[in-house]
Amino acid sequence: MQRQYIHTQELSKLWASFKASRDENSEDGTSSTATDDDNDAFGDAMMLLEAQGEVYTHNELVFLRPQFITDLIAPLVDHSLKVDDDKLKEIGCFLRNVIRNTEPNANKI
């Protein structure tokens, strides 16, 4: 299953690693660490991607597929829901399935 979200710190580390490996493989053989300009460009790119709806960020999470969070929240905010046991069980089952399919250690739920 595709990864649905990533922590911002992990994403920043992946960017730095990507940048370092790209610099090591450059034709001129120069190697550099990520500069402030690189980090600014990364931040600007993330803001643009969020503005375009390509990613969604909340606190320390970057949702790589915004539809995932929409699918997760939609049943909980549906104003037409009538509170009955069957609907609550259905929502609970849905949430457990989402957690099991996205978290590697979530089988305990």
mmCIF file of C-alpha atoms in Angstrom:
data_model
loop_
_atom_site.group_PDB
_atom_site.id
_atom_site.type_symbol
_atom_site.label_atom_id
_atom_site.label_comp_id
_atom_site.label_asym_id
_atom_site.label_seq_id
_atom_site.Cartn_x
_atom_site.Cartn_y
_atom_site.Cartn_z
ATOM 1 C CA MET A 1 0.000 0.000 0.000
ATOM 2 C CA GLN A 2 1.180 3.505 -0.777
ATOM 3 C CA ARG A 3 2.353 5.639 2.081
ATOM 4 C CA GLN A 4 -0.399 8.086 2.999
ATOM 5 C CA TYR A 5 1.527 10.501 5.185
ATOM 6 C CA ILE A 6 4.995 11.299 6.486
ATOM 7 C CA HIS A 7 6.325 13.313 9.407
ATOM 8 C CA THR A 8 7.833 16.649 8.383
ATOM 9 C CA GLN A 9 11.167 15.820 10.041
ATOM 10 C CA GLU A 10 11.442 12.559 8.107
ATOM 11 C CA LEU A 11 10.549 14.332 4.870
ATOM 12 C CA SER A 12 13.225 16.954 5.519
ATOM 13 C CA LYS A 13 15.791 14.203 6.146
ATOM 14 C CA LEU A 14 14.795 12.485 2.908
ATOM 15 C CA TRP A 15 15.224 15.789 1.054
ATOM 16 C CA ALA A 16 18.695 16.301 2.543
ATOM 17 C CA SER A 17 19.654 12.725 1.647
ATOM 18 C CA PHE A 18 18.354 13.145 -1.901
ATOM 19 C CA LYS A 19 20.197 16.423 -2.283
ATOM 20 C CA ALA A 20 23.449 14.914 -0.980
ATOM 21 C CA SER A 21 23.250 11.887 -3.282
ATOM 22 C CA ARG A 22 22.459 14.085 -6.261
ATOM 23 C CA ASP A 23 25.420 16.322 -5.481
ATOM 24 C CA GLU A 24 27.728 13.296 -5.135
ATOM 25 C CA ASN A 25 26.665 12.098 -8.566
ATOM 26 C CA SER A 26 27.078 15.463 -10.251
ATOM 27 C CA GLU A 27 29.288 15.598 -13.316
ATOM 28 C CA ASP A 28 31.781 18.047 -11.846
ATOM 29 C CA GLY A 29 32.360 15.830 -8.799
ATOM 30 C CA THR A 30 31.550 18.560 -6.317
ATOM 31 C CA SER A 31 29.727 17.644 -3.173
ATOM 32 C CA SER A 32 27.874 20.016 -0.929
ATOM 33 C CA THR A 33 25.493 19.903 1.956
ATOM 34 C CA ALA A 34 22.005 21.321 1.754
ATOM 35 C CA THR A 35 22.231 25.092 1.954
ATOM 36 C CA ASP A 36 19.745 27.570 3.343
ATOM 37 C CA ASP A 37 18.710 28.272 -0.252
ATOM 38 C CA ASP A 38 17.994 24.554 -0.760
ATOM 39 C CA ASN A 39 15.933 24.447 2.425
ATOM 40 C CA ASP A 40 14.078 27.611 1.430
ATOM 41 C CA ALA A 41 13.342 26.125 -1.997
ATOM 42 C CA PHE A 42 12.073 22.947 -0.340
ATOM 43 C CA GLY A 43 9.789 24.949 1.962
ATOM 44 C CA ASP A 44 8.529 27.027 -0.950
ATOM 45 C CA ALA A 45 7.843 23.875 -2.967
ATOM 46 C CA MET A 46 5.902 22.358 -0.071
ATOM 47 C CA MET A 47 3.781 25.523 0.257
ATOM 48 C CA LEU A 48 3.080 25.474 -3.478
ATOM 49 C CA LEU A 49 2.141 21.782 -3.434
ATOM 50 C CA GLU A 50 -0.223 22.399 -0.535
ATOM 51 C CA ALA A 51 -1.780 25.431 -2.250
ATOM 52 C CA GLN A 52 -2.372 23.307 -5.351
ATOM 53 C CA GLY A 53 -3.909 20.509 -3.287
ATOM 54 C CA GLU A 54 -1.150 18.014 -4.069
ATOM 55 C CA VAL A 55 -0.319 17.539 -0.366
ATOM 56 C CA TYR A 56 -2.004 18.510 2.880
ATOM 57 C CA THR A 57 -0.067 19.432 5.995
ATOM 58 C CA HIS A 58 -1.301 19.452 9.547
ATOM 59 C CA ASN A 59 1.004 20.023 12.493
ATOM 60 C CA GLU A 60 3.921 17.635 11.981
ATOM 61 C CA LEU A 61 2.283 15.496 9.290
ATOM 62 C CA VAL A 62 2.380 15.830 5.533
ATOM 63 C CA PHE A 63 -0.427 13.891 3.887
ATOM 64 C CA LEU A 64 0.934 12.724 0.550
ATOM 65 C CA ARG A 65 -2.519 11.875 -0.763
ATOM 66 C CA PRO A 66 -5.046 14.426 0.514
ATOM 67 C CA GLN A 67 -7.944 12.194 -0.539
ATOM 68 C CA PHE A 68 -6.868 9.811 2.254
ATOM 69 C CA ILE A 69 -7.676 12.333 4.974
ATOM 70 C CA THR A 70 -10.915 13.262 3.216
ATOM 71 C CA ASP A 71 -11.947 9.595 3.114
ATOM 72 C CA LEU A 72 -11.027 9.223 6.772
ATOM 73 C CA ILE A 73 -12.889 12.275 8.035
ATOM 74 C CA ALA A 74 -15.973 12.225 5.757
ATOM 75 C CA PRO A 75 -17.993 9.681 7.751
ATOM 76 C CA LEU A 76 -17.252 11.537 10.973
ATOM 77 C CA VAL A 77 -18.486 14.913 9.766
ATOM 78 C CA ASP A 78 -21.462 13.742 7.727
ATOM 79 C CA HIS A 79 -24.274 15.937 9.082
ATOM 80 C CA SER A 80 -26.903 13.529 7.816
ATOM 81 C CA LEU A 81 -25.750 10.692 10.050
ATOM 82 C CA LYS A 82 -28.272 9.425 12.503
ATOM 83 C CA VAL A 83 -26.639 8.094 15.609
ATOM 84 C CA ASP A 84 -27.417 4.431 15.697
ATOM 85 C CA ASP A 85 -25.387 1.426 16.691
ATOM 86 C CA ASP A 86 -25.042 0.075 13.152
ATOM 87 C CA LYS A 87 -23.615 3.344 11.817
ATOM 88 C CA LEU A 88 -21.218 3.670 14.755
ATOM 89 C CA LYS A 89 -20.028 0.099 14.212
ATOM 90 C CA GLU A 90 -19.543 0.807 10.505
ATOM 91 C CA ILE A 91 -17.460 3.919 11.245
ATOM 92 C CA GLY A 92 -15.426 2.053 13.855
ATOM 93 C CA CYS A 93 -14.759 -0.776 11.390
ATOM 94 C CA PHE A 94 -13.739 1.728 8.720
ATOM 95 C CA LEU A 95 -11.291 3.484 11.053
ATOM 96 C CA ARG A 96 -9.755 0.193 12.222
ATOM 97 C CA ASN A 97 -9.257 -0.878 8.601
ATOM 98 C CA VAL A 98 -7.633 2.439 7.703
ATOM 99 C CA ILE A 99 -5.276 2.176 10.650
ATOM 100 C CA ARG A 100 -4.377 -1.449 9.878
ATOM 101 C CA ASN A 101 -3.656 -0.620 6.246
ATOM 102 C CA THR A 102 -1.470 2.408 6.955
ATOM 103 C CA GLU A 103 0.403 1.664 10.167
ATOM 104 C CA PRO A 104 2.850 -1.264 10.230
ATOM 105 C CA ASN A 105 2.403 -1.922 13.977
ATOM 106 C CA ALA A 106 -1.312 -1.260 14.213
ATOM 107 C CA ASN A 107 -2.515 -4.873 14.247
ATOM 108 C CA LYS A 108 -3.026 -4.587 18.006
ATOM 109 C CA ILE A 109 -6.236 -2.585 17.524
#
